[in-house]
Amino acid sequence: MITQDDIRRSGVTNIPDALRMAPGVQVERVGTDKWSISIRGFNGLYANKLQVLMDGRSVYSPIFSGVLWEQQDTLIEDIERIEVIRGPAATVWGANAVNGVINIITKKAADTQGTLLTAGGGSFEQGFVGARYGGKINEETPFRVYAKGFSRDNTASLSGANNHDQWHSARGGFRVDHARGIDQFTLQGDIFTNSVGGTLNRAVLDLPSVSANGQRGHQEGGNIRFRWDRTYSERSSVMLQTYYDQSRSELLPVGKYLSESFDIDFQHRFPLFDRHDLTWGTNYRLYRNKVFDTDIVTFSPRQQSNQLFSAFIRDDISLVPDRLRFTLGTRLDHNDFTGLEIQPNARLMWTPNTENSAWMSVSRAVRTPSRSENDAILNLAQLHALPGSSFPLPIPILATLQGSSSFNSEKLLAYEIGYRHQFSPQAYIDMTGFINDYSQLRDLSFGALSLSTGLPRQLILPALLNNQASALTYGFEVSTDWRPVDKWRLQSSYSFLDMHISSNELLKKLDPTNGGAAKVNPQHQLSLRSNYDFSEKLQLNLWLRYTSAISFYSIPSYVTMDAKLAYKPIRNVELFLVGQNLFSQNHRELVSDGVPFMPAFIPRGIYAGAEWRF
């Protein structure tokens, strides 16, 4: 779990960078406004095996089965914690919670009373400002409103050219909580607008509409969420939540769409006899989206609505009170693409004493198809020579990806084991190992060549989707936390991942998301954090990171460090100076897949700012 104190001390200004603190999470920046984020492999700009939620509201896109991270934001000071579940969590969270779940949880309105102002700027973080006010309608009804905005600089391509991906953003929102006896009510909403961009790689995708000068686009959207909680006792409660979410995005010729979703979720927890804690629930979700044709992607039909019906049950059984607990559950999901999906889970937790705990689990999870895998035709790349050859072709070949209504869900059978030891109240170690067996993964096969009808004349080579790939991955994650003295805290994590993928050998060179995933995900990741308080007024926080090489894109391993110096001259004022990626002027992290944006250098950055609370 990533706490607000972790976020504040790290100096991060966005949610993706904060996720680097969690072991097993792969976070690679693709550009100023683009990230690739996954857990335990299969990373990419449109990573599709990770469920992401904001206060329980799913932000997983049904268009391409991924997350647009530039749209997921809030006032960073209002985040209470980020829960990171590594491994399948489909029994509770449903389809697409295959490799893990990230749930960003914001503070209650009662915990954000008063006024907060923050502002600053620097080199890459050119400028940012945030404001929040919390008050009370009455003693039972606290509320808050907030607004924020920022501007971040462009990245540079490998040749030093401007990638035109400068990012301007503005966002605002509110939250109202109301308590009445055993009932708690929450109404929360946000709106945002983004100015984003990028430069397409014409060496890969040579289309008349693709400009060498880069493209600028616009995003906007909003959401509103209502939640009701009734707590009968520590073991019995009811929850009902519903939300509506809408977003628009236009970055031509990459894409243009309108997407909206509606969700209603109900859960009930209650004790059964002395040793059973039962939780059951139902969920309904409606997705509606309209995708406009561009020179890169077309959808047929343009507009579509999809529904998801779910039900789950889970039983926590106390076999030996306070020592041995067995959890058994399953979830039933029905979607419009593949019908009924069953996702069971079994978990055994042993706690022999207060210092030690061990657990093991077996889980099944599925990743359901997206609209793009069913309805889209995507222009992938224009080939002027065959892969691995330097001899030019007499006529270029345009490789296209064609969706298929027969594409099935991807499936995972996961085995996990974990151990935690508490050396003292000031130190612990946590270890987890896993083996993931994937079947019916997305693979590609070539269709028949055909000659284009328009200009420029080229051969069309369709890549057709199938479910013939499979994978076996294994690894482990270790995290430690130690306070040698009250003023000093040391935190570390290490992740190891090994992937073996069976797919079309030729397409392993063209498909970084599945066939080539073994060479896209770093095998080793290391994080070391040191937080030292010289006094109540002065803090120094250091964060060292290592990521091993990514051979698919010929990206070398890198070591970098962030540092934050914070000074409180008076009680409610904090001044801070932050350095990011200090060990090198530029480094590479990953390359955009699917839509070929120019590879980017991630720059060193320094910014300063102030925060005032009253």
Short mmCIF file of N, CA and C in Angstrom, two decimals, residues 15 189 199 238 241 296 300 397 406 418 443 457 483 495 504 563:
data_model
loop_
_atom_site.label_atom_id
_atom_site.label_comp_id
_atom_site.label_asym_id
_atom_site.label_seq_id
_atom_site.Cartn_x
_atom_site.Cartn_y
_atom_site.Cartn_z
N ILE A 15 -0.10 10.31 -10.46
CA ILE A 15 -0.37 8.97 -9.95
C ILE A 15 0.56 7.92 -10.55
N GLY A 189 -17.66 14.12 -7.46
CA GLY A 189 -17.59 14.33 -8.90
C GLY A 189 -16.34 15.07 -9.31
N THR A 199 4.24 13.10 -31.64
CA THR A 199 4.72 13.03 -33.02
C THR A 199 4.77 11.58 -33.44
N VAL A 238 -23.42 -3.29 4.51
CA VAL A 238 -24.01 -3.24 3.18
C VAL A 238 -23.43 -2.04 2.45
N GLN A 241 -23.14 1.33 -4.56
CA GLN A 241 -22.44 2.41 -5.25
C GLN A 241 -22.88 2.46 -6.70
N ILE A 296 -5.71 6.14 -39.41
CA ILE A 296 -5.00 5.07 -38.71
C ILE A 296 -5.93 3.96 -38.26
N SER A 300 -16.14 -0.71 -37.12
CA SER A 300 -17.42 -1.06 -37.73
C SER A 300 -18.16 -2.02 -36.79
N ILE A 397 4.71 -2.51 -48.02
CA ILE A 397 3.64 -3.34 -47.47
C ILE A 397 3.05 -2.64 -46.25
N SER A 406 -14.76 -13.57 -33.40
CA SER A 406 -14.51 -14.88 -32.79
C SER A 406 -13.37 -14.85 -31.78
N GLY A 418 3.23 -16.59 -0.21
CA GLY A 418 3.80 -15.39 0.39
C GLY A 418 4.16 -15.61 1.86
N ASP A 443 -2.82 -13.81 -30.23
CA ASP A 443 -1.74 -14.03 -31.17
C ASP A 443 -2.19 -13.54 -32.54
N ARG A 457 0.06 3.42 -54.03
CA ARG A 457 -0.13 1.99 -54.23
C ARG A 457 0.77 1.22 -53.28
N ARG A 483 12.98 1.22 10.43
CA ARG A 483 13.27 2.51 11.07
C ARG A 483 14.43 2.31 12.05
N SER A 495 12.03 -6.73 -7.48
CA SER A 495 11.12 -7.56 -8.26
C SER A 495 11.90 -8.31 -9.32
N ASN A 504 3.54 -17.07 -32.54
CA ASN A 504 4.10 -17.01 -33.88
C ASN A 504 5.49 -16.38 -33.83
N ALA A 563 15.07 13.30 -5.46
CA ALA A 563 15.37 13.85 -4.13
C ALA A 563 14.41 14.99 -3.84
#
